[in-house]
Amino acid sequence: MIINYGTPCADTAYQTIDISSVSANTVISGDSVCVGQNLTFTDCSTITGNATLTYFYWEFGDGDTAQTPVATHSWSASGTYIVTHIAENSLGCDDTAYTTIYVVAAPIALAGNDTFACTNNSIVGLGGNILNASSGLWTGPGTFNPGPTAYNATYTPTQTELDSGYAILVLQSTGFALCAHDFDTVRINFAPGPVVDVGQDIFVCRDTPYVSICGTVTVASGGVWNTSGTGTFVSPSSLCTDYIPSA
């Protein structure tokens, strides 16, 4: 400020004015994340002039907000989100920064419903599936055919599993490094298989009009007679019946 400018009595006084500014800046732990997993946002804004940062505001693109220098957030649905970050200093200066976050769906392993098989026919067809990942892997002590990476493989249990009466198989998602693997299990219960007994072989004369036969069946509720010849059964669904030989 100059008084009596242009005269011998002029005098000048000075006052320093600090010009302040804010440059909003965000440091994040990653720009891609799975649904339900947290990302950490850290304010690293810079200021000039004689001021301090006093206000922080985050809006995460899904309606949730935070007002702390360091904020943690997770998303409940996949998609692309724009995170808004506002920094303000003690002189009222503010700045806004934007960050794009990619949220992907986490893998889901589906091993199928629990099932059962008979001990005399113990090979089981599996019906697994993997969502949001490129591949999966079955694990179990038995044998998978054509291999453990086939969702619909057949499983041959071990004798130990048959003796125990059950097998538990695990299907795990693979082929997706960003998100944690998912696991699901399926239980196979083994029941005793039917046992058929038709007794000793029978010898008869050529002119015998019929042969009485009798069998027993355990576990199952019944049985059906069949022949490799051309004769007939009086009642093929009866355990005890007569067989009429053909000529």
Short mmCIF file of the C-alpha atoms (twelve columns), coordinates in Angstrom:
data_MODEL
# 
_entry.id   MODEL 
# 
loop_
_atom_site.group_PDB 
_atom_site.id 
_atom_site.type_symbol 
_atom_site.label_atom_id 
_atom_site.label_alt_id 
_atom_site.label_comp_id 
_atom_site.label_asym_id 
_atom_site.label_seq_id 
_atom_site.Cartn_x 
_atom_site.Cartn_y 
_atom_site.Cartn_z 
_atom_site.pdbx_PDB_model_num 
ATOM 1   C CA . MET A 1   0.000   0.000    0.000   1 
ATOM 2   C CA . ILE A 2   1.409   3.436    -0.990  1 
ATOM 3   C CA . ILE A 3   0.239   6.705    0.557   1 
ATOM 4   C CA . ASN A 4   0.891   10.141   -1.070  1 
ATOM 5   C CA . TYR A 5   1.904   8.315    -4.228  1 
ATOM 6   C CA . GLY A 6   4.175   10.439   -6.449  1 
ATOM 7   C CA . THR A 7   5.104   12.967   -3.776  1 
ATOM 8   C CA . PRO A 8   8.200   13.351   -1.605  1 
ATOM 9   C CA . CYS A 9   6.014   12.305   1.356   1 
ATOM 10  C CA . ALA A 10  5.040   8.964    -0.110  1 
ATOM 11  C CA . ASP A 11  5.251   5.921    2.108   1 
ATOM 12  C CA . THR A 12  4.759   2.212    1.417   1 
ATOM 13  C CA . ALA A 13  3.543   -0.633   3.625   1 
ATOM 14  C CA . TYR A 14  3.530   -4.350   2.765   1 
ATOM 15  C CA . GLN A 15  1.287   -7.278   3.810   1 
ATOM 16  C CA . THR A 16  1.882   -10.873  2.771   1 
ATOM 17  C CA . ILE A 17  -1.134  -12.882  1.567   1 
ATOM 18  C CA . ASP A 18  -0.810  -16.656  1.388   1 
ATOM 19  C CA . ILE A 19  -2.617  -18.153  -1.608  1 
ATOM 20  C CA . SER A 20  -3.780  -21.650  -0.666  1 
ATOM 21  C CA . SER A 21  -4.882  -24.565  -2.837  1 
ATOM 22  C CA . VAL A 22  -5.803  -28.217  -2.470  1 
ATOM 23  C CA . SER A 23  -5.004  -31.071  -4.851  1 
ATOM 24  C CA . ALA A 24  -7.119  -34.117  -4.000  1 
ATOM 25  C CA . ASN A 25  -5.355  -37.433  -4.379  1 
ATOM 26  C CA . THR A 26  -6.381  -40.988  -3.524  1 
ATOM 27  C CA . VAL A 27  -4.238  -44.049  -2.885  1 
ATOM 28  C CA . ILE A 28  -6.128  -47.380  -3.042  1 
ATOM 29  C CA . SER A 29  -5.171  -50.974  -2.323  1 
ATOM 30  C CA . GLY A 30  -6.306  -52.023  -5.817  1 
ATOM 31  C CA . ASP A 31  -8.704  -51.038  -8.583  1 
ATOM 32  C CA . SER A 32  -10.357 -54.479  -8.880  1 
ATOM 33  C CA . VAL A 33  -12.045 -56.419  -6.111  1 
ATOM 34  C CA . CYS A 34  -14.538 -59.218  -5.559  1 
ATOM 35  C CA . VAL A 35  -18.044 -58.739  -4.251  1 
ATOM 36  C CA . GLY A 36  -17.940 -58.547  -0.457  1 
ATOM 37  C CA . GLN A 37  -14.193 -57.930  -0.211  1 
ATOM 38  C CA . ASN A 38  -12.836 -54.667  1.220   1 
ATOM 39  C CA . LEU A 39  -10.797 -51.996  -0.509  1 
ATOM 40  C CA . THR A 40  -8.905  -49.365  1.498   1 
ATOM 41  C CA . PHE A 41  -8.867  -45.744  0.348   1 
ATOM 42  C CA . THR A 42  -6.241  -43.365  1.782   1 
ATOM 43  C CA . ASP A 43  -6.265  -39.595  1.390   1 
ATOM 44  C CA . CYS A 44  -2.920  -38.331  0.067   1 
ATOM 45  C CA . SER A 45  -4.031  -34.857  -0.917  1 
ATOM 46  C CA . THR A 46  -1.511  -32.009  -1.048  1 
ATOM 47  C CA . ILE A 47  -2.029  -28.375  -0.023  1 
ATOM 48  C CA . THR A 48  -0.187  -25.106  -0.496  1 
ATOM 49  C CA . GLY A 49  -0.247  -21.986  1.657   1 
ATOM 50  C CA . ASN A 50  -0.641  -21.681  5.377   1 
ATOM 51  C CA . ALA A 51  -3.505  -24.199  5.775   1 
ATOM 52  C CA . THR A 52  -4.279  -27.707  6.925   1 
ATOM 53  C CA . LEU A 53  -6.585  -30.433  5.631   1 
ATOM 54  C CA . THR A 54  -9.741  -30.427  7.715   1 
ATOM 55  C CA . TYR A 55  -12.438 -32.266  5.753   1 
ATOM 56  C CA . PHE A 56  -12.505 -35.588  3.889   1 
ATOM 57  C CA . TYR A 57  -15.454 -37.045  2.019   1 
ATOM 58  C CA . TRP A 58  -15.836 -40.285  0.105   1 
ATOM 59  C CA . GLU A 59  -18.788 -41.481  -1.967  1 
ATOM 60  C CA . PHE A 60  -18.353 -45.052  -3.215  1 
ATOM 61  C CA . GLY A 61  -20.775 -45.136  -6.144  1 
ATOM 62  C CA . ASP A 62  -23.362 -47.278  -4.379  1 
ATOM 63  C CA . GLY A 63  -24.797 -44.635  -2.045  1 
ATOM 64  C CA . ASP A 64  -22.459 -45.285  0.887   1 
ATOM 65  C CA . THR A 65  -20.186 -42.498  2.139   1 
ATOM 66  C CA . ALA A 66  -17.378 -41.889  4.645   1 
ATOM 67  C CA . GLN A 67  -15.720 -38.793  6.172   1 
ATOM 68  C CA . THR A 68  -12.347 -40.060  7.394   1 
ATOM 69  C CA . PRO A 69  -8.816  -39.770  5.974   1 
ATOM 70  C CA . VAL A 70  -8.691  -43.554  5.547   1 
ATOM 71  C CA . ALA A 71  -11.849 -45.383  4.498   1 
ATOM 72  C CA . THR A 72  -12.625 -49.063  3.895   1 
ATOM 73  C CA . HIS A 73  -15.497 -50.228  1.739   1 
ATOM 74  C CA . SER A 74  -16.948 -53.313  0.043   1 
ATOM 75  C CA . TRP A 75  -19.667 -53.692  -2.591  1 
ATOM 76  C CA . SER A 76  -22.581 -56.110  -2.557  1 
ATOM 77  C CA . ALA A 77  -22.985 -56.375  -6.337  1 
ATOM 78  C CA . SER A 78  -20.635 -56.627  -9.293  1 
ATOM 79  C CA . GLY A 79  -20.192 -53.696  -11.653 1 
ATOM 80  C CA . THR A 80  -18.119 -50.586  -12.337 1 
ATOM 81  C CA . TYR A 81  -18.219 -47.899  -9.633  1 
ATOM 82  C CA . ILE A 82  -16.913 -44.325  -9.637  1 
ATOM 83  C CA . VAL A 83  -15.533 -43.342  -6.212  1 
ATOM 84  C CA . THR A 84  -15.662 -39.603  -5.491  1 
ATOM 85  C CA . HIS A 85  -13.092 -38.114  -3.098  1 
ATOM 86  C CA . ILE A 86  -13.346 -34.520  -1.825  1 
ATOM 87  C CA . ALA A 87  -10.588 -32.892  0.237   1 
ATOM 88  C CA . GLU A 88  -10.959 -29.450  1.890   1 
ATOM 89  C CA . ASN A 89  -8.493  -27.315  3.848   1 
ATOM 90  C CA . SER A 90  -8.907  -24.923  6.769   1 
ATOM 91  C CA . LEU A 91  -9.263  -21.921  4.419   1 
ATOM 92  C CA . GLY A 92  -12.244 -23.423  2.622   1 
ATOM 93  C CA . CYS A 93  -10.411 -24.547  -0.513  1 
ATOM 94  C CA . ASP A 94  -11.453 -27.916  -1.864  1 
ATOM 95  C CA . ASP A 95  -10.740 -30.293  -4.725  1 
ATOM 96  C CA . THR A 96  -12.363 -33.473  -6.060  1 
ATOM 97  C CA . ALA A 97  -10.776 -36.656  -7.423  1 
ATOM 98  C CA . TYR A 98  -12.463 -39.621  -9.109  1 
ATOM 99  C CA . THR A 99  -11.381 -43.273  -9.134  1 
ATOM 100 C CA . THR A 100 -12.884 -46.138  -11.153 1 
ATOM 101 C CA . ILE A 101 -13.322 -49.424  -9.271  1 
ATOM 102 C CA . TYR A 102 -14.165 -52.743  -10.935 1 
ATOM 103 C CA . VAL A 103 -16.141 -55.169  -8.758  1 
ATOM 104 C CA . VAL A 104 -16.452 -58.752  -9.987  1 
ATOM 105 C CA . ALA A 105 -18.649 -61.595  -8.799  1 
ATOM 106 C CA . ALA A 106 -16.913 -64.169  -6.601  1 
ATOM 107 C CA . PRO A 107 -16.688 -67.813  -7.737  1 
ATOM 108 C CA . ILE A 108 -19.452 -70.172  -6.627  1 
ATOM 109 C CA . ALA A 109 -18.904 -73.937  -6.443  1 
ATOM 110 C CA . LEU A 110 -22.000 -76.160  -6.753  1 
ATOM 111 C CA . ALA A 111 -21.281 -79.813  -6.012  1 
ATOM 112 C CA . GLY A 112 -24.905 -80.935  -6.398  1 
ATOM 113 C CA . ASN A 113 -27.363 -82.582  -4.044  1 
ATOM 114 C CA . ASP A 114 -26.428 -85.423  -1.707  1 
ATOM 115 C CA . THR A 115 -27.162 -88.800  -3.255  1 
ATOM 116 C CA . PHE A 116 -26.871 -92.556  -2.666  1 
ATOM 117 C CA . ALA A 117 -25.708 -95.701  -4.442  1 
ATOM 118 C CA . CYS A 118 -25.745 -99.426  -3.814  1 
ATOM 119 C CA . THR A 119 -22.572 -101.214 -2.788  1 
ATOM 120 C CA . ASN A 120 -22.920 -103.646 -5.695  1 
ATOM 121 C CA . ASN A 121 -23.301 -100.787 -8.210  1 
ATOM 122 C CA . SER A 122 -21.319 -98.042  -6.543  1 
ATOM 123 C CA . ILE A 123 -20.193 -95.897  -9.495  1 
ATOM 124 C CA . VAL A 124 -21.926 -92.525  -9.166  1 
ATOM 125 C CA . GLY A 125 -22.488 -89.838  -11.776 1 
ATOM 126 C CA . LEU A 126 -21.654 -86.354  -10.451 1 
ATOM 127 C CA . GLY A 127 -23.400 -83.136  -11.423 1 
ATOM 128 C CA . GLY A 128 -21.225 -80.222  -10.315 1 
ATOM 129 C CA . ASN A 129 -20.922 -76.705  -11.700 1 
ATOM 130 C CA . ILE A 130 -18.740 -73.623  -11.223 1 
ATOM 131 C CA . LEU A 131 -20.046 -70.076  -11.595 1 
ATOM 132 C CA . ASN A 132 -17.902 -66.971  -12.184 1 
ATOM 133 C CA . ALA A 133 -14.684 -68.966  -12.696 1 
ATOM 134 C CA . SER A 134 -13.182 -70.840  -15.626 1 
ATOM 135 C CA . SER A 135 -12.651 -74.243  -14.034 1 
ATOM 136 C CA . GLY A 136 -13.090 -76.501  -11.020 1 
ATOM 137 C CA . LEU A 137 -11.480 -79.491  -9.339  1 
ATOM 138 C CA . TRP A 138 -12.998 -82.508  -7.569  1 
ATOM 139 C CA . THR A 139 -11.143 -84.049  -4.648  1 
ATOM 140 C CA . GLY A 140 -11.809 -87.393  -2.996  1 
ATOM 141 C CA . PRO A 141 -9.936  -90.643  -2.262  1 
ATOM 142 C CA . GLY A 142 -11.603 -92.561  -5.090  1 
ATOM 143 C CA . THR A 143 -11.287 -92.311  -8.877  1 
ATOM 144 C CA . PHE A 144 -12.863 -89.669  -11.122 1 
ATOM 145 C CA . ASN A 145 -13.528 -90.510  -14.759 1 
ATOM 146 C CA . PRO A 146 -12.513 -88.966  -17.162 1 
ATOM 147 C CA . GLY A 147 -10.749 -86.854  -14.524 1 
ATOM 148 C CA . PRO A 148 -11.206 -84.589  -11.488 1 
ATOM 149 C CA . THR A 149 -11.616 -81.453  -13.628 1 
ATOM 150 C CA . ALA A 150 -14.774 -82.761  -15.338 1 
ATOM 151 C CA . TYR A 151 -17.871 -81.355  -13.622 1 
ATOM 152 C CA . ASN A 152 -20.003 -84.372  -14.652 1 
ATOM 153 C CA . ALA A 153 -17.401 -87.051  -13.987 1 
ATOM 154 C CA . THR A 154 -18.293 -90.485  -12.633 1 
ATOM 155 C CA . TYR A 155 -16.877 -91.416  -9.244  1 
ATOM 156 C CA . THR A 156 -15.677 -94.867  -8.201  1 
ATOM 157 C CA . PRO A 157 -15.387 -95.058  -4.399  1 
ATOM 158 C CA . THR A 158 -12.683 -96.848  -2.480  1 
ATOM 159 C CA . GLN A 159 -13.378 -99.992  -0.487  1 
ATOM 160 C CA . THR A 160 -12.849 -97.962  2.688   1 
ATOM 161 C CA . GLU A 161 -15.674 -95.619  1.675   1 
ATOM 162 C CA . LEU A 162 -17.941 -98.566  0.879   1 
ATOM 163 C CA . ASP A 163 -17.181 -100.110 4.260   1 
ATOM 164 C CA . SER A 164 -17.858 -96.752  5.978   1 
ATOM 165 C CA . GLY A 165 -21.187 -96.394  4.190   1 
ATOM 166 C CA . TYR A 166 -20.533 -92.940  2.731   1 
ATOM 167 C CA . ALA A 167 -18.153 -90.758  0.742   1 
ATOM 168 C CA . ILE A 168 -17.723 -86.964  0.902   1 
ATOM 169 C CA . LEU A 169 -16.428 -85.225  -2.221  1 
ATOM 170 C CA . VAL A 170 -15.313 -81.597  -2.496  1 
ATOM 171 C CA . LEU A 171 -15.651 -79.381  -5.573  1 
ATOM 172 C CA . GLN A 172 -13.327 -76.340  -5.593  1 
ATOM 173 C CA . SER A 173 -13.323 -73.425  -8.015  1 
ATOM 174 C CA . THR A 174 -10.055 -72.790  -9.865  1 
ATOM 175 C CA . GLY A 175 -8.797  -70.526  -12.637 1 
ATOM 176 C CA . PHE A 176 -9.608  -67.179  -10.968 1 
ATOM 177 C CA . ALA A 177 -6.765  -65.532  -9.077  1 
ATOM 178 C CA . LEU A 178 -8.506  -62.316  -8.008  1 
ATOM 179 C CA . CYS A 179 -11.093 -63.821  -5.661  1 
ATOM 180 C CA . ALA A 180 -10.811 -66.517  -3.024  1 
ATOM 181 C CA . HIS A 181 -11.706 -70.038  -4.150  1 
ATOM 182 C CA . ASP A 182 -15.118 -71.398  -3.247  1 
ATOM 183 C CA . PHE A 183 -15.803 -74.934  -2.022  1 
ATOM 184 C CA . ASP A 184 -18.879 -77.150  -1.897  1 
ATOM 185 C CA . THR A 185 -19.345 -80.755  -0.799  1 
ATOM 186 C CA . VAL A 186 -21.590 -83.625  -1.811  1 
ATOM 187 C CA . ARG A 187 -22.205 -86.720  0.318   1 
ATOM 188 C CA . ILE A 188 -22.790 -90.125  -1.229  1 
ATOM 189 C CA . ASN A 189 -24.435 -92.698  1.042   1 
ATOM 190 C CA . PHE A 190 -23.921 -96.370  0.186   1 
ATOM 191 C CA . ALA A 191 -26.654 -98.898  0.870   1 
ATOM 192 C CA . PRO A 192 -26.272 -102.688 0.706   1 
ATOM 193 C CA . GLY A 193 -27.049 -104.002 -2.764  1 
ATOM 194 C CA . PRO A 194 -29.659 -106.689 -3.510  1 
ATOM 195 C CA . VAL A 195 -28.545 -110.330 -3.324  1 
ATOM 196 C CA . VAL A 196 -30.230 -113.032 -5.419  1 
ATOM 197 C CA . ASP A 197 -29.961 -116.777 -4.763  1 
ATOM 198 C CA . VAL A 198 -31.649 -119.388 -7.017  1 
ATOM 199 C CA . GLY A 199 -30.215 -122.456 -5.274  1 
ATOM 200 C CA . GLN A 200 -28.400 -125.426 -6.785  1 
ATOM 201 C CA . ASP A 201 -28.524 -126.395 -10.477 1 
ATOM 202 C CA . ILE A 202 -31.387 -128.754 -11.340 1 
ATOM 203 C CA . PHE A 203 -31.240 -131.882 -13.533 1 
ATOM 204 C CA . VAL A 204 -34.488 -133.255 -15.043 1 
ATOM 205 C CA . CYS A 205 -35.538 -135.726 -17.730 1 
ATOM 206 C CA . ARG A 206 -36.160 -134.579 -21.300 1 
ATOM 207 C CA . ASP A 207 -39.872 -135.322 -21.093 1 
ATOM 208 C CA . THR A 208 -40.391 -133.306 -17.910 1 
ATOM 209 C CA . PRO A 209 -43.389 -131.008 -18.589 1 
ATOM 210 C CA . TYR A 210 -42.312 -128.340 -16.108 1 
ATOM 211 C CA . VAL A 211 -39.654 -127.601 -13.503 1 
ATOM 212 C CA . SER A 212 -40.450 -126.007 -10.153 1 
ATOM 213 C CA . ILE A 213 -37.959 -123.271 -9.281  1 
ATOM 214 C CA . CYS A 214 -37.659 -121.059 -6.241  1 
ATOM 215 C CA . GLY A 215 -35.319 -118.142 -5.501  1 
ATOM 216 C CA . THR A 216 -34.684 -115.713 -2.694  1 
ATOM 217 C CA . VAL A 217 -33.954 -111.983 -2.792  1 
ATOM 218 C CA . THR A 218 -32.604 -109.830 0.017   1 
ATOM 219 C CA . VAL A 219 -32.722 -106.001 0.276   1 
ATOM 220 C CA . ALA A 220 -34.915 -105.704 -2.849  1 
ATOM 221 C CA . SER A 221 -38.666 -106.326 -2.659  1 
ATOM 222 C CA . GLY A 222 -38.899 -108.815 -5.504  1 
ATOM 223 C CA . GLY A 223 -37.350 -110.283 -8.627  1 
ATOM 224 C CA . VAL A 224 -38.069 -111.291 -12.228 1 
ATOM 225 C CA . TRP A 225 -37.103 -114.599 -13.869 1 
ATOM 226 C CA . ASN A 226 -35.410 -114.596 -17.286 1 
ATOM 227 C CA . THR A 227 -34.073 -117.365 -19.502 1 
ATOM 228 C CA . SER A 228 -31.454 -117.629 -22.216 1 
ATOM 229 C CA . GLY A 229 -33.551 -120.395 -23.758 1 
ATOM 230 C CA . THR A 230 -37.014 -120.428 -25.381 1 
ATOM 231 C CA . GLY A 231 -39.113 -121.814 -22.534 1 
ATOM 232 C CA . THR A 232 -41.681 -119.877 -20.520 1 
ATOM 233 C CA . PHE A 233 -42.373 -119.098 -16.870 1 
ATOM 234 C CA . VAL A 234 -45.828 -119.585 -15.405 1 
ATOM 235 C CA . SER A 235 -45.332 -116.424 -13.323 1 
ATOM 236 C CA . PRO A 236 -41.983 -114.710 -14.084 1 
ATOM 237 C CA . SER A 237 -42.388 -112.109 -11.313 1 
ATOM 238 C CA . SER A 238 -42.965 -114.756 -8.581  1 
ATOM 239 C CA . LEU A 239 -39.921 -115.915 -6.676  1 
ATOM 240 C CA . CYS A 240 -41.286 -119.439 -6.670  1 
ATOM 241 C CA . THR A 241 -42.842 -120.536 -9.977  1 
ATOM 242 C CA . ASP A 242 -42.750 -123.237 -12.678 1 
ATOM 243 C CA . TYR A 243 -40.610 -123.196 -15.807 1 
ATOM 244 C CA . ILE A 244 -41.976 -124.908 -18.936 1 
ATOM 245 C CA . PRO A 245 -39.205 -125.962 -21.284 1 
ATOM 246 C CA . SER A 246 -39.757 -125.618 -25.002 1 
ATOM 247 C CA . ALA A 247 -39.425 -128.543 -27.382 1 
# 
